[in-house]
Backbone as numpy.savetxt, mean C-alpha at the origin, in Angstrom:
# Nx Ny Nz CAx CAy CAz Cx Cy Cz
30.42 19.47 16.21 30.49 18.67 15.31 28.27 18.02 15.90
27.94 17.80 14.33 26.55 17.57 14.11 26.22 16.18 14.88
25.65 15.94 15.77 25.13 14.86 16.01 24.10 14.20 15.41
24.24 12.95 15.48 23.45 11.74 14.45 21.95 11.55 14.70
21.90 11.31 16.55 20.28 11.92 16.63 19.53 13.42 15.99
20.32 14.25 16.23 20.14 15.46 15.61 19.75 15.90 14.34
20.70 14.84 13.40 20.73 14.68 12.29 19.73 14.35 11.58
19.01 13.08 12.53 18.12 12.19 12.25 17.13 12.89 12.35
16.88 13.76 12.93 15.66 14.22 13.21 15.15 15.09 11.83
16.67 15.79 11.97 16.55 16.90 10.91 16.12 16.54 9.44
16.47 15.37 9.07 16.49 14.35 7.86 15.07 14.00 8.18
14.38 13.70 9.14 12.84 13.28 8.90 12.04 14.42 8.44
12.19 15.56 8.80 11.86 16.70 8.62 11.74 16.77 7.66
13.06 16.96 7.10 13.35 16.90 5.15 12.18 16.41 4.51
12.28 15.00 5.31 11.31 14.10 4.26 10.11 14.33 4.09
9.40 14.96 5.06 8.11 15.44 5.10 7.69 16.86 4.38
8.93 17.70 4.43 8.48 19.09 4.47 9.07 19.23 3.00
10.05 18.62 2.20 10.94 19.33 1.12 10.59 17.43 0.22
10.57 16.55 0.54 10.20 15.52 -0.34 8.96 15.14 -0.32
7.72 15.62 0.46 6.20 15.42 0.59 6.03 13.83 0.96
7.19 13.54 1.66 6.76 12.09 2.16 5.65 12.23 3.40
4.76 11.06 3.38 3.03 10.46 3.99 4.10 10.36 5.69
2.99 10.83 6.54 3.40 11.04 7.74 3.59 9.36 8.06
3.22 8.68 7.24 3.35 7.29 8.14 5.02 7.16 7.54
5.28 7.19 5.98 6.42 6.87 6.00 7.20 7.19 6.86
7.23 8.94 6.90 8.52 9.26 8.42 8.75 8.36 9.44
7.36 8.44 9.51 7.12 7.31 11.30 7.77 6.01 10.69
7.99 5.29 9.81 8.42 3.96 9.67 10.33 4.60 9.42
10.58 5.46 9.06 11.59 5.86 8.35 12.51 6.06 9.95
11.65 6.93 10.90 12.04 7.49 12.49 12.43 5.68 13.12
11.30 4.91 12.83 11.37 3.32 14.03 12.87 2.68 12.85
13.09 2.48 11.92 13.88 1.96 11.31 15.48 2.50 11.90
15.62 3.79 11.19 16.70 4.39 11.33 16.91 4.52 13.19
15.98 4.50 14.35 15.89 4.60 15.75 16.77 2.94 16.39
16.22 2.03 15.55 17.19 0.64 15.44 18.39 0.63 15.22
18.46 0.97 14.00 19.64 1.19 13.83 20.95 2.10 14.70
20.60 3.01 15.04 21.37 3.91 15.92 21.37 3.11 17.33
20.30 2.03 17.67 20.49 1.85 18.92 21.71 1.11 18.93
21.76 -0.09 17.76 23.14 -0.77 17.73 24.03 0.03 17.46
24.21 1.35 16.58 25.44 1.60 16.55 26.27 2.14 18.20
25.62 2.31 18.76 26.06 3.26 20.19 26.82 4.01 19.90
26.51 5.14 18.74 27.68 6.38 18.54 26.69 7.43 18.31
27.27 8.59 18.09 26.61 9.58 17.88 27.55 10.61 16.64
28.55 9.80 16.14 29.31 10.37 15.72 29.01 9.93 14.11
28.96 10.89 12.90 28.81 10.55 11.60 29.88 9.71 11.36
31.18 10.11 11.23 32.65 9.15 11.27 32.67 7.87 11.51
32.18 7.74 12.27 32.33 6.36 13.00 31.29 5.49 12.37
30.65 5.76 11.69 29.60 4.65 10.64 30.40 4.19 9.76
30.87 2.93 10.19 31.71 2.05 9.37 31.03 0.92 8.19
31.72 0.57 7.37 31.26 -0.52 6.60 31.10 -2.05 7.42
32.29 -2.23 8.20 31.80 -3.35 9.21 30.99 -2.77 10.17
30.48 -2.50 10.80 29.30 -1.83 11.54 28.25 -2.24 10.59
27.86 -1.40 9.54 26.46 -2.18 9.05 26.44 -3.72 8.36
28.01 -4.12 8.32 28.11 -5.95 8.20 27.29 -6.61 9.06
28.15 -5.99 10.65 27.59 -6.40 11.49 26.20 -6.63 12.39
25.52 -5.23 11.60 24.44 -4.70 12.17 23.19 -5.93 10.93
23.74 -6.30 9.89 23.16 -6.72 8.57 23.07 -8.55 8.99
23.95 -8.57 9.77 24.06 -10.34 10.53 23.29 -9.92 12.04
23.04 -9.29 13.06 22.29 -8.96 13.91 20.93 -8.57 13.44
20.17 -7.83 12.20 18.69 -8.27 11.49 18.53 -9.40 11.10
19.38 -10.14 10.94 18.70 -11.39 10.18 18.76 -12.42 11.31
19.43 -12.20 12.46 18.73 -13.07 13.24 17.42 -12.54 14.03
17.02 -11.78 14.26 16.36 -11.13 14.92 14.63 -12.15 14.29
14.05 -11.71 15.91 12.61 -12.91 15.22 11.69 -11.67 14.17
10.71 -12.05 13.65 10.29 -11.98 12.44 8.79 -12.22 13.17
7.58 -12.95 12.14 6.46 -13.34 12.55 6.09 -14.94 12.93
5.08 -15.40 13.76 5.11 -15.73 14.19 3.97 -17.03 13.84
4.47 -17.73 12.61 3.45 -18.68 12.36 3.43 -20.27 13.38
1.87 -20.10 13.87 1.55 -21.55 14.14 2.68 -21.21 16.33
3.10 -22.21 16.23 3.84 -21.79 17.18 5.58 -21.51 17.42
5.68 -21.69 15.60 7.05 -21.30 15.11 7.52 -19.79 15.09
8.81 -19.69 15.72 8.94 -17.98 15.65 9.37 -17.60 13.99
9.30 -17.26 12.99 10.17 -16.85 11.68 11.05 -15.73 12.31
12.37 -15.76 11.45 13.11 -14.89 11.39 12.69 -13.83 10.63
13.29 -12.74 10.76 12.95 -11.47 10.10 13.38 -11.07 8.76
12.00 -11.43 7.56 12.04 -11.02 6.51 13.48 -10.65 5.48
14.03 -11.01 4.55 14.72 -10.87 3.93 14.28 -9.13 3.17
12.54 -9.33 2.99 12.40 -7.75 2.73 12.11 -6.80 3.50
12.04 -7.38 4.62 11.96 -5.99 5.92 12.64 -5.65 6.39
13.99 -6.28 6.63 14.96 -5.68 6.48 16.12 -5.18 5.36
15.52 -5.27 4.35 16.06 -4.20 3.24 14.61 -2.72 3.51
14.06 -3.00 4.45 13.67 -1.82 4.44 14.14 -0.71 5.76
15.11 -1.72 6.44 15.65 -1.08 7.56 17.03 -0.34 6.41
17.67 -0.94 5.63 18.65 -0.84 4.87 18.26 0.30 4.02
17.50 0.83 3.29 16.94 1.39 2.98 16.54 2.74 2.94
16.49 3.32 4.38 16.29 3.98 5.94 17.39 4.65 6.12
18.08 3.68 5.97 20.27 3.76 6.59 20.63 4.42 4.66
20.26 3.81 3.53 20.77 4.54 2.68 20.19 6.00 2.43
18.90 6.11 2.53 18.25 7.25 2.43 18.76 8.51 3.45
19.47 7.98 4.51 19.66 9.13 5.57 21.14 9.64 5.32
21.70 8.42 4.77 23.55 8.86 4.50 23.66 9.37 3.21
22.83 9.10 1.94 22.54 9.95 0.91 22.08 11.87 1.36
21.36 11.94 2.66 21.19 12.92 3.18 22.31 13.65 3.99
23.21 12.70 4.60 24.04 13.05 5.08 25.36 13.90 3.86
25.71 12.88 2.94 26.64 13.57 2.06 25.93 14.71 1.44
24.53 15.06 1.12 24.06 15.97 1.03 24.21 17.72 1.47
24.50 17.11 2.90 24.72 18.44 3.82 26.28 18.79 3.82
26.99 17.43 3.17 28.42 17.76 3.22 28.96 17.41 4.63
28.07 16.63 5.22 28.74 15.82 6.53 29.48 14.44 5.98
31.00 14.41 6.71 31.46 13.44 6.54 30.73 11.70 7.28
30.45 10.80 5.97 29.55 9.36 6.52 29.94 8.64 6.01
29.97 7.27 6.40 30.34 6.42 5.00 29.54 6.66 3.86
29.34 5.96 3.02 29.03 6.01 1.69 27.67 5.64 1.32
26.82 5.58 0.95 25.36 5.39 0.69 25.60 4.14 -0.28
26.55 4.40 -1.04 26.59 3.13 -2.18 27.05 1.81 -1.70
27.98 1.93 -0.39 28.13 0.75 0.35 26.78 0.42 0.61
26.08 0.44 0.91 25.00 -0.44 1.06 24.36 -1.08 0.06
24.42 -2.20 -0.30 23.46 -3.27 -0.63 22.48 -3.74 -0.04
21.40 -4.02 -0.87 20.25 -4.68 -0.22 20.29 -6.24 -0.63
19.69 -6.72 0.62 19.30 -8.28 0.38 19.17 -8.61 -0.93
19.45 -9.83 -1.79 18.49 -10.35 -2.83 17.55 -11.13 -2.19
16.11 -10.86 -2.74 14.76 -11.46 -2.52 14.59 -12.23 -3.36
13.30 -13.28 -2.87 12.97 -13.44 -4.45 11.29 -12.85 -4.42
11.50 -13.10 -5.98 10.50 -12.50 -6.60 8.96 -12.43 -5.79
8.37 -11.34 -5.92 7.27 -11.10 -4.62 5.73 -11.12 -5.35
5.57 -12.39 -4.59 4.44 -13.09 -4.86 2.63 -12.19 -4.65
1.53 -12.20 -5.67 0.70 -11.66 -5.82 -0.51 -12.38 -5.04
-1.08 -11.69 -4.16 -2.36 -12.45 -3.16 -3.44 -12.54 -4.19
-4.13 -13.07 -4.75 -5.07 -13.16 -5.52 -6.44 -13.63 -5.20
-7.61 -13.46 -5.61 -8.66 -13.82 -5.38 -9.68 -14.12 -6.43
-9.72 -15.39 -6.78 -10.36 -15.52 -8.50 -11.63 -14.32 -8.54
-12.20 -14.50 -10.14 -13.01 -13.51 -10.31 -14.68 -14.16 -9.54
-15.00 -15.31 -9.25 -16.00 -16.01 -9.17 -16.21 -15.15 -7.35
-15.12 -15.77 -6.40 -14.60 -15.19 -4.89 -15.18 -13.95 -5.08
-14.37 -12.77 -6.32 -14.60 -11.54 -6.04 -15.90 -10.76 -6.17
-16.58 -11.91 -6.73 -18.32 -11.87 -7.24 -19.01 -12.22 -6.05
-18.41 -12.66 -5.49 -19.07 -13.28 -3.91 -18.43 -12.50 -3.02
-17.62 -11.41 -2.76 -17.51 -10.59 -1.88 -18.23 -9.35 -2.34
-18.58 -8.97 -3.31 -18.86 -7.58 -3.93 -20.42 -8.02 -3.68
-21.54 -9.33 -3.09 -22.24 -9.75 -2.74 -22.75 -9.09 -1.22
-21.52 -9.24 -0.56 -21.76 -9.20 0.90 -22.34 -8.72 1.21
-22.67 -7.13 1.38 -23.00 -6.21 2.21 -24.76 -6.78 1.72
-25.47 -6.28 3.52 -26.70 -6.05 3.22 -26.98 -4.79 2.81
-27.77 -4.46 1.85 -27.74 -2.75 1.27 -29.46 -2.50 1.67
-30.44 -3.15 2.46 -31.21 -2.94 3.03 -30.51 -1.98 4.41
-29.82 -1.70 4.87 -29.48 -0.62 5.71 -28.40 0.34 5.73
-28.00 1.29 6.08 -26.71 2.27 5.95 -25.50 1.73 5.71
-25.29 1.01 6.40 -24.21 0.07 7.16 -23.50 -1.00 5.92
-24.58 -1.20 5.40 -24.36 -2.07 4.45 -24.30 -1.66 2.89
-24.95 -0.12 2.81 -24.89 0.82 1.23 -23.58 1.46 1.48
-22.80 1.53 2.68 -21.34 1.77 2.86 -20.63 1.30 2.26
-20.85 0.06 2.55 -20.04 -1.08 2.80 -19.91 -1.35 1.03
-21.26 -1.45 0.68 -20.90 -1.76 -0.62 -20.30 -0.70 -1.60
-20.55 0.50 -1.29 -19.90 1.51 -2.01 -18.53 1.45 -1.93
-17.96 1.26 -0.52 -16.85 0.79 -0.30 -15.85 -0.70 -1.28
-16.58 -1.42 -1.56 -16.21 -3.04 -2.16 -16.24 -2.34 -3.87
-16.97 -1.35 -4.05 -17.32 -1.26 -5.51 -16.60 0.06 -6.17
-16.30 0.52 -4.93 -15.02 1.72 -5.38 -13.36 1.31 -5.37
-12.99 0.65 -4.63 -11.75 0.33 -4.67 -11.04 -0.77 -5.94
-12.67 -1.69 -6.04 -12.28 -2.88 -7.43 -12.70 -1.63 -8.60
-13.22 -0.68 -8.47 -13.33 0.06 -10.01 -12.33 1.15 -10.22
-11.38 1.74 -8.88 -10.26 2.96 -9.46 -8.48 2.07 -8.67
-9.10 1.09 -7.96 -7.51 0.56 -7.49 -7.05 1.64 -5.97
-7.83 2.26 -5.99 -7.16 2.84 -4.46 -6.85 2.16 -3.55
-5.62 2.73 -3.10 -5.10 2.18 -1.84 -5.82 2.47 -0.88
-6.05 1.78 0.57 -6.88 1.85 1.35 -7.14 3.56 1.87
-5.44 4.18 2.22 -5.33 4.97 2.98 -5.81 6.45 2.48
-6.05 6.12 0.74 -6.34 7.04 -0.06 -8.01 7.25 -0.04
-8.60 5.80 -0.30 -9.74 5.43 0.15 -10.69 6.45 1.39
-10.24 6.13 2.47 -10.23 6.34 3.59 -10.62 8.32 3.91
-9.18 8.98 2.91 -8.89 9.95 3.09 -9.93 11.00 2.54
-10.77 10.20 1.04 -11.95 11.17 0.48 -12.75 11.75 1.22
-13.48 12.98 0.84 -14.16 13.58 1.43 -15.67 13.58 0.40
-16.43 13.95 0.67 -17.83 13.88 -0.32 -17.38 14.74 -1.29
-16.78 15.85 -1.34 -17.03 16.79 -2.15 -15.81 16.43 -3.36
-15.00 15.13 -2.80 -14.09 14.73 -3.98 -14.64 13.96 -5.26
-15.55 13.46 -4.52 -15.80 12.32 -5.81 -17.26 13.26 -6.37
-17.19 13.51 -7.70 -18.27 14.18 -8.85 -19.54 12.94 -8.87
-20.28 12.89 -8.75 -20.73 11.52 -9.51 -21.13 12.06 -10.81
-21.72 13.36 -11.44 -21.81 13.41 -12.47 -21.28 13.26 -13.64
-19.90 12.94 -13.49 -18.86 12.63 -14.41 -18.54 11.48 -13.67
-17.30 10.63 -14.82 -16.75 9.15 -14.34 -15.25 9.00 -13.97
-15.10 10.12 -13.56 -13.34 10.10 -13.31 -13.47 11.24 -12.07
-12.94 11.14 -11.06 -12.08 12.28 -9.93 -10.73 12.42 -10.06
-9.64 12.85 -9.52 -8.42 12.90 -8.94 -8.27 12.73 -7.42
-7.42 12.03 -7.35 -7.31 11.45 -5.97 -5.25 11.71 -5.69
-5.10 12.23 -4.29 -3.44 12.39 -4.03 -3.26 11.26 -3.51
-1.99 10.79 -4.39 -1.50 9.57 -3.72 -0.50 9.60 -2.96
0.77 8.42 -2.85 2.00 8.67 -2.26 2.99 9.99 -2.90
3.62 10.16 -1.86 4.41 11.38 -2.51 3.41 12.61 -2.87
2.63 13.29 -2.25 1.54 14.04 -2.60 1.23 14.16 -3.60
1.52 12.96 -4.57 1.15 13.04 -6.52 -0.18 12.86 -6.69
-1.13 13.84 -7.58 -2.34 13.73 -8.02 -2.67 12.85 -8.93
-3.85 11.74 -9.20 -3.29 11.06 -10.58 -5.68 11.50 -10.43
-6.06 10.83 -12.01 -7.11 10.31 -11.99 -7.49 9.15 -12.01
-8.74 8.81 -11.60 -9.64 7.37 -11.28 -10.66 7.51 -12.24
-10.94 6.02 -11.97 -11.98 6.30 -13.04 -13.18 5.24 -12.59
-14.70 6.08 -12.60 -15.80 5.46 -11.34 -16.61 4.48 -12.91
-16.73 3.23 -12.15 -17.54 1.85 -12.81 -18.89 2.69 -12.97
-20.27 2.36 -13.81 -21.66 2.31 -13.41 -21.75 1.54 -11.97
-21.42 0.60 -11.59 -21.66 -0.18 -10.37 -20.95 0.65 -9.10
-20.34 1.49 -9.06 -19.28 1.90 -8.13 -20.28 3.10 -8.08
-20.77 3.97 -8.72 -21.21 5.56 -9.16 -22.59 4.71 -8.40
-23.20 3.70 -8.73 -24.61 3.70 -8.35 -24.60 3.21 -6.62
-23.33 2.48 -6.28 -23.97 1.78 -4.93 -23.22 3.51 -4.22
-22.37 4.43 -4.76 -22.02 5.56 -3.86 -23.19 6.21 -3.75
-23.82 6.36 -4.65 -24.90 7.04 -4.96 -26.09 6.53 -3.92
-26.51 5.58 -4.18 -27.43 5.18 -2.73 -26.85 5.34 -1.30
-25.61 4.94 -1.17 -24.89 5.21 0.00 -25.02 6.88 1.00
-24.93 7.90 -0.42 -25.28 9.45 -0.12 -26.58 9.44 0.40
-27.98 9.33 -0.95 -29.08 9.67 -0.41 -29.18 8.85 0.73
-28.56 7.65 1.12 -29.86 7.01 2.81 -28.71 8.06 3.70
-27.85 8.97 3.46 -26.97 9.47 4.92 -27.90 11.00 5.06
-28.05 10.77 6.11 -28.34 12.18 6.77 -27.75 12.69 7.55
-26.23 12.52 8.01 -25.55 13.12 9.19 -24.76 14.60 8.43
-24.09 15.48 8.70 -23.70 16.42 8.44 -21.84 16.26 7.92
-21.27 15.13 7.88 -20.15 15.05 7.64 -19.58 15.04 6.31
-18.18 15.50 6.52 -17.57 15.76 4.77 -17.17 14.51 4.89
-16.99 13.80 5.47 -16.30 12.65 5.28 -16.71 11.67 4.17
-16.31 11.15 2.81 -16.99 10.18 2.32 -17.35 8.69 3.18
-16.67 8.00 3.60 -17.14 7.26 4.59 -16.95 7.35 5.89
-17.92 7.19 6.54 -17.66 7.35 7.84 -17.75 5.91 8.61
-17.95 6.04 10.16 -18.38 5.25 11.49 -19.50 4.69 11.48
-20.30 3.35 11.74 -21.32 3.48 12.43 -21.28 2.49 13.45
-22.33 2.40 14.48 -22.58 1.24 15.59 -22.06 2.17 16.71
-22.16 1.41 17.70 -22.67 1.72 18.73 -20.83 2.66 18.94
-19.49 2.50 18.73 -18.93 3.69 19.38 -18.51 4.38 18.46
-19.37 4.58 17.15 -19.32 6.07 16.43 -19.67 7.24 16.91
-20.27 7.37 18.27 -21.22 8.20 18.75 -20.34 8.95 19.44
-18.81 8.33 20.13 -18.08 8.55 20.77 -16.43 9.19 20.55
-16.63 8.64 18.82 -15.71 9.00 18.15 -15.06 10.51 17.77
-13.95 10.61 18.38 -13.48 11.93 17.65 -13.18 11.97 16.34
-13.52 11.74 15.67 -13.42 11.99 14.06 -14.14 10.54 13.31
-15.17 11.08 12.96 -15.80 10.15 12.52 -15.43 9.40 10.76
-14.90 9.71 10.86 -14.34 9.09 9.42 -13.77 7.64 9.84
-13.76 7.19 8.65 -13.96 5.38 8.78 -12.16 5.21 8.97
-11.16 4.56 9.56 -10.01 4.57 9.51 -9.79 2.77 8.55
-8.49 3.19 7.70 -8.14 2.27 7.02 -8.36 0.73 7.93
-7.70 0.81 9.29 -7.73 -0.54 9.73 -9.20 -0.90 9.63
-10.40 0.12 9.84 -11.92 -0.37 9.72 -12.04 -0.92 8.52
-11.35 -0.42 7.51 -11.61 -1.32 6.33 -11.10 -2.42 6.18
-10.39 -2.80 6.40 -9.21 -4.06 6.91 -10.42 -5.31 7.28
-10.55 -4.39 8.32 -11.76 -5.54 9.18 -13.05 -5.73 8.41
-13.55 -4.59 7.88 -15.25 -5.08 6.91 -14.41 -5.87 6.27
-13.68 -5.92 5.33 -13.08 -6.57 4.38 -12.80 -8.06 4.66
-12.47 -8.15 5.68 -11.97 -9.77 6.29 -13.31 -10.27 6.74
-14.77 -9.54 7.03 -15.78 -10.04 7.29 -16.15 -10.47 6.66
-16.73 -9.64 5.32 -17.25 -10.12 4.03 -16.47 -11.30 3.24
-15.22 -10.79 3.29 -14.62 -12.48 2.71 -14.74 -14.06 3.35
-15.27 -13.84 4.70 -14.97 -15.10 5.26 -16.61 -15.13 4.86
-17.56 -14.67 5.10 -18.94 -14.52 4.58 -19.12 -15.13 2.89
-18.19 -14.58 2.21 -18.39 -15.40 1.03 -17.35 -16.29 0.89
-17.37 -17.47 2.09 -16.47 -18.14 2.14 -14.93 -18.49 1.37
-14.40 -17.43 1.66 -13.05 -16.93 0.81 -12.08 -17.75 2.01
-11.39 -19.07 1.68 -10.50 -19.06 3.20 -9.01 -18.45 2.89
-8.58 -17.63 1.64 -7.50 -17.05 2.00 -7.47 -15.14 3.04
-6.69 -14.92 2.86 -6.39 -13.45 3.42 -6.88 -12.79 1.94
-7.79 -12.03 2.68 -8.26 -10.72 1.53 -8.46 -9.59 2.23
-7.74 -8.78 1.72 -7.21 -7.20 2.19 -8.14 -6.13 1.43
-7.72 -4.66 1.36 -7.86 -3.51 0.42 -7.08 -3.39 -0.58
-6.03 -4.64 -0.04 -4.71 -4.38 -1.29 -5.09 -5.40 -2.29
-5.55 -6.39 -1.74 -5.86 -8.19 -2.68 -6.68 -7.08 -3.71
-7.96 -6.46 -3.37 -9.09 -5.76 -4.07 -8.13 -4.72 -5.15
-6.97 -4.26 -4.45 -6.36 -3.64 -5.56 -5.76 -4.14 -6.83
-4.72 -5.52 -6.09 -4.33 -6.19 -7.00 -5.30 -7.23 -8.02
-6.96 -6.92 -8.09 -7.49 -7.68 -8.61 -7.51 -6.41 -9.62
-8.13 -5.44 -8.74 -8.22 -4.25 -10.17 -7.12 -4.24 -11.17
-5.82 -4.27 -10.88 -4.52 -4.50 -11.73 -4.69 -5.81 -12.86
-5.01 -6.65 -12.31 -4.68 -7.93 -13.13 -5.67 -7.91 -14.09
-6.91 -7.59 -13.71 -8.19 -7.82 -14.81 -8.05 -6.15 -15.15
-7.28 -5.25 -15.81 -7.05 -4.48 -16.77 -6.09 -5.47 -17.83
-4.94 -6.03 -16.98 -3.65 -6.48 -17.98 -4.59 -7.60 -18.62
-5.38 -8.54 -17.73 -5.93 -9.49 -18.54 -7.12 -8.98 -19.68
-7.06 -8.20 -20.02 -8.37 -7.32 -20.88 -7.93 -6.78 -22.16
-6.34 -6.40 -21.47 -5.73 -5.94 -22.46 -4.56 -4.44 -22.68
-4.61 -3.96 -21.31 -4.60 -2.63 -20.85 -2.61 -3.30 -20.88
-2.52 -1.53 -21.48 -0.92 -1.63 -21.49 -0.11 -1.41 -20.06
0.97 -1.68 -20.22 1.28 -1.72 -18.46 1.73 -0.31 -18.26
2.12 1.15 -19.22 2.31 1.84 -18.63 0.90 2.78 -17.95
-0.50 2.05 -18.84 -1.36 2.92 -18.30 -1.92 2.25 -16.99
-2.11 1.03 -16.91 -1.96 0.52 -15.25 -1.13 0.84 -14.11
0.46 1.53 -15.00 1.25 2.39 -13.78 0.63 3.64 -13.32
0.08 4.31 -14.59 -0.91 5.50 -14.18 -1.24 5.24 -13.30
-2.87 4.26 -13.52 -3.46 4.37 -12.68 -3.86 4.07 -11.24
-2.18 3.34 -11.77 -2.36 2.61 -9.56 -1.42 3.79 -8.85
-0.84 4.56 -9.87 -0.07 5.59 -8.90 1.15 5.11 -8.78
1.88 4.01 -9.59 3.25 4.01 -9.01 4.07 5.00 -10.07
5.38 4.78 -8.72 6.15 5.71 -9.57 7.12 5.28 -10.49
6.99 3.78 -10.35 8.15 3.22 -11.52 7.62 1.63 -11.55
7.82 1.97 -13.17 7.13 0.82 -14.08 7.45 -0.38 -13.30
8.51 -0.93 -12.92 9.17 -2.12 -11.76 7.55 -2.75 -10.84
7.42 -1.65 -10.84 6.58 -1.75 -9.15 5.37 -2.81 -9.95
5.10 -1.74 -11.29 3.74 -2.74 -12.06 4.32 -4.09 -12.37
4.77 -4.17 -12.99 5.63 -5.26 -13.60 5.24 -7.13 -12.59
5.44 -6.49 -11.75 4.71 -7.59 -10.62 4.07 -8.14 -11.02
2.80 -7.71 -11.59 1.51 -8.21 -12.28 1.24 -8.97 -13.47
2.40 -8.71 -14.09 2.57 -9.34 -15.72 2.55 -11.00 -15.50
3.50 -11.61 -14.19 3.38 -12.91 -14.33 2.23 -14.07 -14.01
1.03 -12.97 -13.59 -0.11 -13.52 -12.93 -1.31 -13.38 -13.97
-1.08 -12.74 -15.13 -1.73 -12.89 -16.07 -1.33 -13.33 -17.96
-1.56 -14.43 -17.55 -0.71 -15.54 -18.98 -1.61 -15.88 -19.50
-2.82 -15.97 -19.13 -3.78 -16.14 -20.35 -3.50 -15.60 -21.37
-3.43 -14.78 -21.95 -3.07 -13.73 -23.45 -1.69 -14.48 -23.72
-0.76 -15.26 -23.20 0.56 -15.76 -23.30 0.10 -17.28 -23.50
-0.82 -17.43 -22.92 -1.47 -19.13 -23.37 -2.21 -19.09 -24.59
-2.96 -18.14 -24.99 -3.92 -18.37 -26.42 -2.53 -18.05 -27.63
-1.78 -16.68 -27.27 -0.48 -16.66 -28.41 0.27 -17.82 -28.89
0.23 -18.82 -27.51 1.58 -19.81 -27.68 0.44 -20.85 -28.73
-0.70 -20.92 -27.94 -1.84 -22.28 -28.87 -2.16 -22.01 -30.09
-1.85 -20.17 -30.19 -2.34 -19.99 -31.86 -1.20 -20.29 -32.67
0.14 -19.76 -32.05 1.11 -19.13 -33.08 2.61 -20.52 -33.19
2.40 -21.02 -31.89 3.55 -22.06 -31.72 3.01 -24.12 -32.06
3.80 -24.64 -32.54 3.75 -25.87 -32.87 3.71 -25.94 -34.35
3.72 -27.39 -34.83 3.72 -27.21 -36.41 1.86 -27.33 -36.52
1.59 -27.06 -37.59 0.23 -27.44 -38.35 0.25 -29.01 -38.72
-1.45 -29.20 -38.64 -1.33 -31.03 -39.02 -1.83 -30.40 -40.70
């Protein structure tokens, strides 16, 4: 009889090799499933029951989540669903292998409130973009990062994985490999091309990474490539410098990219393609924050005319 721990290992290999999931996704699934198996205390797939999953959900709901001030918040429903999605995917894999276990259809996700989008105003975005000091190499790099993020809507992981050969400044577009190993085309604005060009001209190193580390720790780094965490930190610093009180991350700039397109009349399918979303429902979350057009329609066409 195949044991759950061994099946979990084979499932993770299947995700990475056959389904093309990223290393980060596989690591997350590993963590989510480890927590369930530790709770289940069994290595027999046949002993995974609906009752066990129901008790596990109650247990998850009582686990501590993020700490706000001095108060410990419970684990968010959305986070709980990540655990259930991983478990459901694992059960689907077991069924695909012909292994008797709980049906994945028996696992329903918790209802969550509509996702809110963190946004900054156009004025705040403008101040953020003007933050880097372009009289030095690090400032030129940071300016190029900000302009490229807003021009393309790249995820921070996609941005950090870019090499100098990936971005052809003689053209207004380039291809990027995103989630699920899917390739999409993104487009360069004149401002982003100008910023990247200025940064590359100022560089004297031989690294093929587009964005690299600078500072006292850079010389001892095993990989000169800038990490996603480093990009998050530098954007946070520029947000503080710009006087933006709310949290600003690379993903907030991605949100600004999407809402800017929709506010100016872009159709949802095109924005979906530019963002690299697998499902249109993921893109639809932006529509409720782009109500300027709806307001104009209401004003123009609704109500009695005097």
